Structures are given as structure tokens and as C-alpha cells.
Tab-separated table of C-alpha atoms in Angstrom:
chain	number	residue	atom	x	y	z
S	19	UNK	CA	-47.033	-15.248	44.038
S	20	UNK	CA	-45.897	-18.342	41.902
S	21	UNK	CA	-46.514	-16.058	39.104
S	22	UNK	CA	-44.006	-13.266	40.381
S	23	UNK	CA	-41.524	-15.971	41.063
S	24	UNK	CA	-41.551	-16.999	37.519
S	25	UNK	CA	-41.364	-13.528	36.108
S	26	UNK	CA	-38.431	-13.050	38.565
S	27	UNK	CA	-36.594	-16.255	37.448
S	28	UNK	CA	-36.932	-15.237	33.560
S	29	UNK	CA	-35.472	-11.580	34.470
S	30	UNK	CA	-32.589	-13.526	36.009
S	31	UNK	CA	-32.018	-16.015	33.234
S	32	UNK	CA	-32.387	-13.050	30.744
S	33	UNK	CA	-30.073	-11.078	32.578
S	34	UNK	CA	-27.416	-13.760	32.725
S	35	UNK	CA	-27.721	-14.505	29.328
S	36	UNK	CA	-27.078	-10.756	28.424
S	37	UNK	CA	-23.885	-10.865	30.567
S	38	UNK	CA	-22.515	-14.128	29.354
S	39	UNK	CA	-22.857	-12.912	25.563
S	40	UNK	CA	-19.872	-11.214	24.546
S	41	UNK	CA	-21.846	-8.881	22.015
S	42	UNK	CA	-24.544	-7.825	24.484
S	43	UNK	CA	-22.026	-7.525	27.542
S	44	UNK	CA	-20.310	-5.067	25.331
S	45	UNK	CA	-23.298	-2.467	25.154
S	46	UNK	CA	-23.477	-2.823	29.049
S	47	UNK	CA	-20.534	-1.910	31.111
S	48	UNK	CA	-18.061	-1.676	28.425
S	49	UNK	CA	-18.169	0.548	25.269
S	50	UNK	CA	-17.024	-1.173	21.998
S	51	UNK	CA	-15.889	2.218	20.605
S	52	UNK	CA	-13.382	2.680	23.420
S	53	UNK	CA	-11.625	-0.797	22.734
S	54	UNK	CA	-11.726	-0.384	18.619
S	55	UNK	CA	-9.562	-3.154	16.718
S	56	UNK	CA	-6.992	-0.507	15.772
S	57	UNK	CA	-5.985	0.363	19.556
S	58	UNK	CA	-2.747	-1.518	19.540
S	59	UNK	CA	-1.571	0.389	16.752
S	60	UNK	CA	-2.835	3.849	17.600
S	61	UNK	CA	-1.059	3.136	21.164
S	62	UNK	CA	2.399	2.147	18.808
S	63	UNK	CA	2.176	5.283	16.887
S	64	UNK	CA	2.001	7.334	19.880
S	65	UNK	CA	5.524	5.695	20.822
S	66	UNK	CA	6.671	6.192	17.290
S	67	UNK	CA	5.142	9.427	15.798
S	68	UNK	CA	4.786	9.486	12.082
S	69	UNK	CA	1.582	10.764	11.361
S	70	UNK	CA	1.775	14.404	11.558
S	71	UNK	CA	2.768	15.862	14.782
S	72	UNK	CA	0.825	13.640	16.425
S	73	UNK	CA	-1.522	10.647	16.339
S	74	UNK	CA	-5.101	11.948	16.722
S	75	UNK	CA	-6.522	10.727	19.772
S	76	UNK	CA	-10.306	11.244	19.541
S	77	UNK	CA	-12.378	8.927	17.667
S	78	UNK	CA	-13.742	11.309	15.267
S	79	UNK	CA	-10.135	12.299	13.840
S	80	UNK	CA	-9.304	8.653	13.639
S	81	UNK	CA	-12.450	8.086	11.446
S	82	UNK	CA	-11.479	10.612	8.966
S	83	UNK	CA	-10.382	9.999	5.425
S	84	UNK	CA	-6.664	10.051	4.676
S	85	UNK	CA	-5.579	13.040	2.234
S	86	UNK	CA	-2.288	12.798	-0.055
S	87	UNK	CA	-0.536	15.493	1.963
S	88	UNK	CA	-1.105	12.872	5.229
S	89	UNK	CA	-0.040	9.885	3.282
S	90	UNK	CA	3.027	12.101	1.779
S	91	UNK	CA	3.949	13.300	5.251
S	92	UNK	CA	3.838	9.891	6.995
S	93	UNK	CA	5.870	8.127	4.234
S	94	UNK	CA	8.635	11.031	3.882
S	95	UNK	CA	9.277	10.814	7.538
S	96	UNK	CA	9.865	7.083	7.260
S	97	UNK	CA	12.525	7.572	4.445
S	98	UNK	CA	15.895	8.379	5.964
S	99	UNK	CA	17.071	9.941	2.630
S	100	UNK	CA	14.407	12.703	2.752
S	101	UNK	CA	15.253	16.210	3.909
S	102	UNK	CA	12.578	19.183	4.249
S	103	UNK	CA	15.366	21.469	3.360
S	104	UNK	CA	15.584	19.957	-0.236
S	105	UNK	CA	12.100	21.050	-0.967
S	106	UNK	CA	9.971	23.459	0.597
S	107	UNK	CA	9.998	24.080	4.253
S	108	UNK	CA	6.008	24.030	4.412
S	109	UNK	CA	5.262	20.713	5.508
S	110	UNK	CA	2.377	20.273	3.447
S	111	UNK	CA	3.935	20.966	0.267
S	112	UNK	CA	7.363	19.442	0.978
S	113	UNK	CA	6.436	15.682	1.062
S	114	UNK	CA	3.812	16.293	-1.598
S	115	UNK	CA	6.273	17.467	-3.742
S	116	UNK	CA	8.816	14.531	-2.898
S	117	UNK	CA	5.998	12.067	-3.381
S	118	UNK	CA	5.417	13.365	-6.689
S	119	UNK	CA	9.239	13.492	-7.791
S	120	UNK	CA	9.457	9.684	-6.639
S	121	UNK	CA	6.127	8.880	-8.629
S	122	UNK	CA	4.446	7.835	-5.148
S	123	UNK	CA	1.716	10.333	-6.283
S	124	UNK	CA	0.598	11.668	-9.501
S	125	UNK	CA	1.470	15.091	-10.424
S	126	UNK	CA	-1.974	15.960	-11.223
S	127	UNK	CA	-3.011	15.431	-7.708
S	128	UNK	CA	-3.223	17.858	-4.932
S	129	UNK	CA	-2.481	17.466	-1.366
S	130	UNK	CA	-6.173	17.914	-0.127
S	131	UNK	CA	-7.411	15.185	-2.147
S	132	UNK	CA	-8.445	12.147	-0.487
S	133	UNK	CA	-7.351	8.752	-1.139
S	134	UNK	CA	-8.782	5.416	-1.402
S	135	UNK	CA	-7.951	2.192	-0.204
S	136	UNK	CA	-6.575	1.361	-3.537
S	137	UNK	CA	-4.889	4.731	-4.097
S	138	UNK	CA	-3.167	3.812	-0.484
S	139	UNK	CA	-2.293	0.172	-1.934
S	140	UNK	CA	-0.543	1.621	-4.930
S	141	UNK	CA	1.503	4.234	-3.282
S	142	UNK	CA	2.761	1.883	-0.378
S	143	UNK	CA	4.071	-0.483	-3.143
S	144	UNK	CA	5.819	2.150	-4.954
S	145	UNK	CA	7.224	3.377	-1.777
S	146	UNK	CA	8.550	-0.021	-0.484
S	147	UNK	CA	9.892	-0.971	-4.403
S	148	UNK	CA	12.284	1.931	-4.424
S	149	UNK	CA	13.506	1.580	-0.913
S	150	UNK	CA	16.104	-0.712	0.552
S	151	UNK	CA	13.455	-2.494	2.258
S	152	UNK	CA	13.530	-6.247	2.203
S	153	UNK	CA	9.966	-6.826	1.130
S	154	UNK	CA	8.187	-9.986	-0.006
S	155	UNK	CA	7.338	-10.576	-3.527
S	156	UNK	CA	3.671	-9.977	-4.690
S	157	UNK	CA	1.534	-13.000	-4.082
S	158	UNK	CA	-0.415	-15.030	-6.868
S	159	UNK	CA	-3.545	-14.440	-5.527
S	160	UNK	CA	-5.175	-12.748	-2.518
S	161	UNK	CA	-8.159	-14.544	-1.966
S	162	UNK	CA	-10.210	-11.053	-1.792
S	163	UNK	CA	-13.805	-11.700	-2.911
S	164	UNK	CA	-13.735	-8.474	-5.036
S	165	UNK	CA	-10.291	-8.919	-6.622
S	166	UNK	CA	-11.911	-9.316	-10.006
S	167	UNK	CA	-13.335	-5.861	-9.432
S	168	UNK	CA	-10.109	-4.277	-8.990
S	169	UNK	CA	-8.395	-2.649	-12.421
S	170	UNK	CA	-5.757	-4.717	-13.760
S	171	UNK	CA	-2.979	-2.146	-13.566
S	172	UNK	CA	-3.585	-1.809	-9.681
S	173	UNK	CA	-3.917	-5.707	-8.770
S	174	UNK	CA	-0.276	-6.352	-8.518
S	175	UNK	CA	-0.012	-3.446	-5.781
S	176	UNK	CA	-2.582	-5.288	-3.995
S	177	UNK	CA	-1.148	-8.533	-4.218
S	178	UNK	CA	2.091	-6.735	-2.800
S	179	UNK	CA	0.815	-5.203	0.272
S	180	UNK	CA	-1.340	-8.465	0.931
S	181	UNK	CA	1.770	-10.445	0.602
S	182	UNK	CA	3.809	-8.022	3.059
S	183	UNK	CA	0.718	-7.986	5.368
S	184	UNK	CA	0.114	-4.443	5.269
S	185	UNK	CA	-3.577	-4.154	4.184
S	186	UNK	CA	-5.146	-7.792	4.755
S	187	UNK	CA	-8.694	-6.600	3.847
S	188	UNK	CA	-12.102	-6.626	5.597
S	189	UNK	CA	-13.304	-9.661	7.795
S	190	UNK	CA	-15.919	-10.408	5.161
S	191	UNK	CA	-12.962	-11.433	2.906
S	192	UNK	CA	-13.388	-8.169	0.638
S	193	UNK	CA	-10.557	-5.436	-0.001
S	194	UNK	CA	-12.645	-2.351	-0.819
S	195	UNK	CA	-10.568	-0.474	-3.361
S	196	UNK	CA	-13.270	2.332	-3.639
S	197	UNK	CA	-13.788	2.696	-0.221
S	198	UNK	CA	-11.870	5.790	1.598
S	199	UNK	CA	-8.634	5.055	3.470
S	200	UNK	CA	-8.930	6.210	6.895
S	201	UNK	CA	-6.909	7.631	9.691
S	202	UNK	CA	-6.976	4.612	11.669
S	203	UNK	CA	-6.284	2.397	8.941
S	204	UNK	CA	-3.285	4.116	7.802
S	205	UNK	CA	-2.087	3.893	11.428
S	206	UNK	CA	-3.041	-0.082	11.475
S	207	UNK	CA	-1.060	-0.204	8.071
S	208	UNK	CA	2.114	1.339	9.855
S	209	UNK	CA	1.944	-1.072	12.922
S	210	UNK	CA	1.334	-4.206	10.558
S	211	UNK	CA	4.631	-3.075	8.639
S	212	UNK	CA	6.375	-1.494	11.829
S	213	UNK	CA	9.532	-4.067	11.149
S	214	UNK	CA	9.718	-3.366	7.169
S	215	UNK	CA	9.504	0.450	8.063
S	216	UNK	CA	12.066	0.227	10.663
S	217	UNK	CA	14.980	1.410	8.932
S	218	UNK	CA	14.211	2.398	5.299
S	219	UNK	CA	15.943	4.425	2.743
S	220	UNK	CA	14.316	5.233	-0.613
S	221	UNK	CA	17.230	5.057	-3.034
S	222	UNK	CA	15.751	3.585	-6.653
S	223	UNK	CA	14.328	6.382	-9.083
S	224	UNK	CA	12.893	4.066	-11.561
S	225	UNK	CA	10.585	0.953	-11.434
S	226	UNK	CA	10.134	0.456	-15.443
S	227	UNK	CA	9.308	-2.495	-16.994
S	228	UNK	CA	10.889	-2.985	-20.509
S	229	UNK	CA	7.830	-4.817	-21.769
S	230	UNK	CA	5.846	-1.896	-21.267
S	231	UNK	CA	8.022	0.566	-23.020
S	232	UNK	CA	7.805	0.755	-26.870
S	233	UNK	CA	10.003	3.532	-27.535
S	234	UNK	CA	12.344	5.848	-25.837
S	235	UNK	CA	13.187	9.711	-27.058
S	236	UNK	CA	16.347	11.119	-26.033
S	237	UNK	CA	16.788	15.162	-26.535
S	238	UNK	CA	20.337	16.570	-26.523
S	239	UNK	CA	20.286	19.216	-23.860
S	240	UNK	CA	22.829	21.240	-25.923
S	241	UNK	CA	21.840	21.302	-29.340
S	242	UNK	CA	17.921	20.082	-28.833
S	243	UNK	CA	18.633	17.066	-31.658
S	244	UNK	CA	16.139	14.215	-30.743
S	245	UNK	CA	16.592	10.668	-31.207
S	246	UNK	CA	14.093	7.984	-31.031
S	247	UNK	CA	15.208	4.302	-29.855
S	248	UNK	CA	12.616	1.633	-30.821
S	249	UNK	CA	14.819	-1.652	-31.194
S	250	UNK	CA	13.483	-3.818	-28.605
S	251	UNK	CA	16.964	-4.830	-27.006
S	252	UNK	CA	18.279	-1.074	-26.908
S	253	UNK	CA	15.254	-0.367	-25.273
S	254	UNK	CA	15.265	-2.866	-22.742
S	255	UNK	CA	19.224	-2.172	-22.043
S	256	UNK	CA	18.345	1.299	-21.598
S	257	UNK	CA	15.474	0.442	-19.255
S	258	UNK	CA	17.863	-1.878	-17.295
S	259	UNK	CA	20.353	1.124	-17.051
S	260	UNK	CA	17.650	3.503	-15.565
S	261	UNK	CA	16.441	1.082	-13.002
S	262	UNK	CA	19.835	0.622	-11.730
S	263	UNK	CA	20.377	4.325	-10.687
S	264	UNK	CA	20.573	4.384	-6.944
S	265	UNK	CA	20.615	7.780	-5.059
S	266	UNK	CA	22.639	8.265	-1.844
S	267	UNK	CA	21.649	11.830	-1.209
S	268	UNK	CA	19.326	14.643	-2.495
S	269	UNK	CA	20.354	18.399	-3.104
S	270	UNK	CA	18.966	21.537	-5.149
S	271	UNK	CA	20.157	21.376	-8.598
S	272	UNK	CA	22.331	24.295	-9.871
S	273	UNK	CA	21.705	23.400	-13.451
S	274	UNK	CA	25.159	22.902	-14.632
S	275	UNK	CA	26.776	20.205	-16.705
S	276	UNK	CA	25.606	18.286	-19.651
S	277	UNK	CA	21.798	17.407	-19.666
S	278	UNK	CA	19.557	15.233	-22.078
S	279	UNK	CA	15.595	14.874	-21.732
S	280	UNK	CA	14.175	11.494	-22.169
S	281	UNK	CA	10.743	10.431	-22.773
S	282	UNK	CA	9.574	6.900	-22.351
S	283	UNK	CA	6.341	5.889	-24.313
S	284	UNK	CA	4.179	2.793	-24.018
S	285	UNK	CA	1.229	1.549	-26.195
S	286	UNK	CA	-1.151	3.980	-24.458
S	287	UNK	CA	1.111	7.100	-25.003
S	288	UNK	CA	3.454	9.127	-23.010
S	289	UNK	CA	4.357	7.230	-19.757
S	290	UNK	CA	7.379	9.280	-18.379
S	291	UNK	CA	9.039	12.458	-18.933
S	292	UNK	CA	12.268	13.575	-17.080
S	293	UNK	CA	15.882	14.774	-17.376
S	294	UNK	CA	19.176	13.525	-17.006
S	295	UNK	CA	22.494	15.654	-16.465
S	296	UNK	CA	25.980	15.037	-15.734
S	297	UNK	CA	27.466	17.777	-13.003
S	298	UNK	CA	30.737	19.368	-14.805
S	299	UNK	CA	32.416	19.253	-11.374
S	300	UNK	CA	31.805	15.358	-10.221
S	301	UNK	CA	31.562	13.542	-13.799
S	302	UNK	CA	31.372	9.931	-11.863
S	303	UNK	CA	28.022	10.931	-10.547
S	304	UNK	CA	25.099	11.082	-12.567
S	305	UNK	CA	22.036	13.722	-11.511
S	306	UNK	CA	18.356	13.030	-12.011
S	307	UNK	CA	16.132	16.094	-12.272
S	308	UNK	CA	12.649	15.566	-11.701
S	309	UNK	CA	9.625	17.416	-13.570
S	310	UNK	CA	10.446	20.230	-10.554
S	311	UNK	CA	13.296	22.332	-12.263
S	312	UNK	CA	14.556	23.478	-8.987
S	313	UNK	CA	15.171	20.059	-7.549
S	314	UNK	CA	17.517	17.153	-8.443
S	315	UNK	CA	18.707	13.681	-6.753
S	316	UNK	CA	22.110	12.664	-7.310
S	317	UNK	CA	22.450	9.131	-8.282
S	318	UNK	CA	25.520	6.490	-8.619
């Protein structure tokens, strides 16, 4: 009898310990996957739809890797200057073309290509820097344990998204740049930056660093004559002019007016290739033509 009482007391004690421990208690009456860390963000996105037609509700979709088409569609819907009518009506290719025109996405990528966390940081940094959003300057350091593993060219983007609270890294202190960016993580990013993304317009065409431009090649669109600028002060002035361009609406190009093609080179080779033109009717406007020959963006 005494041994049975002892065993019963041990069972009761063990049960109390299990129920009092939050880790073990989750395995009992509460399923931790029903209350994931991104639940508030998902609930918010249901009210502020940006990711496709609706936020995926089931866990399997939320754990899928984000594609460039997903990200382009999400960011284009945040940009109040974007219009489907000025691209293709197909939602998968229109936003992708927009993302490529604004260098948010590399031109050699496809909409179905999947995104890493580092890709996401780079795209988000470009998106916000080309907008009117009052974002914070990049931090001097992030504190991520794997920051030294991030390529130098991408470190500023990671410092930028950390400074603006968009991507805070994992609980164990690393950023995980080569890890896939998941749908639930993208939703969390939108939630983290909900104030920053609340009223946003992309109005900048270029984010060029004069120090990284070694020479500029200019080709007259009428005669075909080519001029190469290498003087540092002239390069800096022209880069400053390009960075000052702001567009206020987008429309299809009618290919009229004067044009010139410009190529910007750095020590590693060709960096940027684009065409500038002036509308023959509205001479006080400058029109930027992307690599897509059917599209142009009007700038001041």
C-alpha cells in the first residue's frame, strides 16, 4: 500500500512539473504550431493585403520559399507610382518587369527563381532607398555572429534592413543570408515595417556611387557618335545629376524626341546600361528608358 502511495505521489509530482513547464505544457493542450511567432503579422496582413490576392492561411504555404515573382508583386503593390497598365497585364510578369526596371531584381533572374534572405535584404534596401520613405541610415554594425560571412558588397543592405527593423536575424544571433526567405518571414518583414510602408512611392531612378564609377560612355541617339568621360570631377557631376532624377508617373514610350545611350563602367566592367531621351513635345521633362524598349518613366 505504501509503495502504491509513493508511486501515485511521484506520478502527481511529474504531472505537475509537466504542466508547469511552458515547453512541455505546449505539447499538451496547446499546439505550438497553432500559435507561431508570425501570427500577429499574418493577422495584420489579412487586413492589409499585399502578398498576392490573399495571405496563405495554412502552415504549409506560410513555410514555402518566396520567389522573385512573389516579392515583386508584393513590393509593386506597396508603390503608389506603380501601374499594371504600364507593364503587362499578367500579374506575374508585370511586377517582375517593374522590379527589373528599377534594379530591385537582376535582369537575368526569372520570376520563379527562389529568394534567399540575403536576396531579400538587398531588394528591400534598394526598394526603400529609391522611395520617398524616411528610412534610417545603415548601422555601422549589426551584431550578427555570421556578419563576416556576408559578401562585402551586400553588407550595407543587411545593415540597412537591420537599422530599419525589417530583418532582425535569428534568435541565436546569426542572419542566415544563404537560407531561403520564407513566406512567413516576408509577412513578418511587412509587419515590422508597416509604418515605413504605409504611404510609399518610388521616385528615384538611380542610386549610383560616384566613387564606384570609373568612366561613362555616352552615345548620341541620332548620329551614333560616342564620347567617353573619365575625368573624376565630370564623372561625379554627371552621377550627381542622374541621382537627382525623380519620376512622378510612368507611361509607355512613344520613342519620340532626342535620345542618348549611356553606359557606366566600374573597375569590374559594365555596371549600368540605359537610355535617356527628351520628349519632343514636352521639352522640360526628361524621359528615362529602361532596357525594356517598350517602357519609359517620365522624370523631372
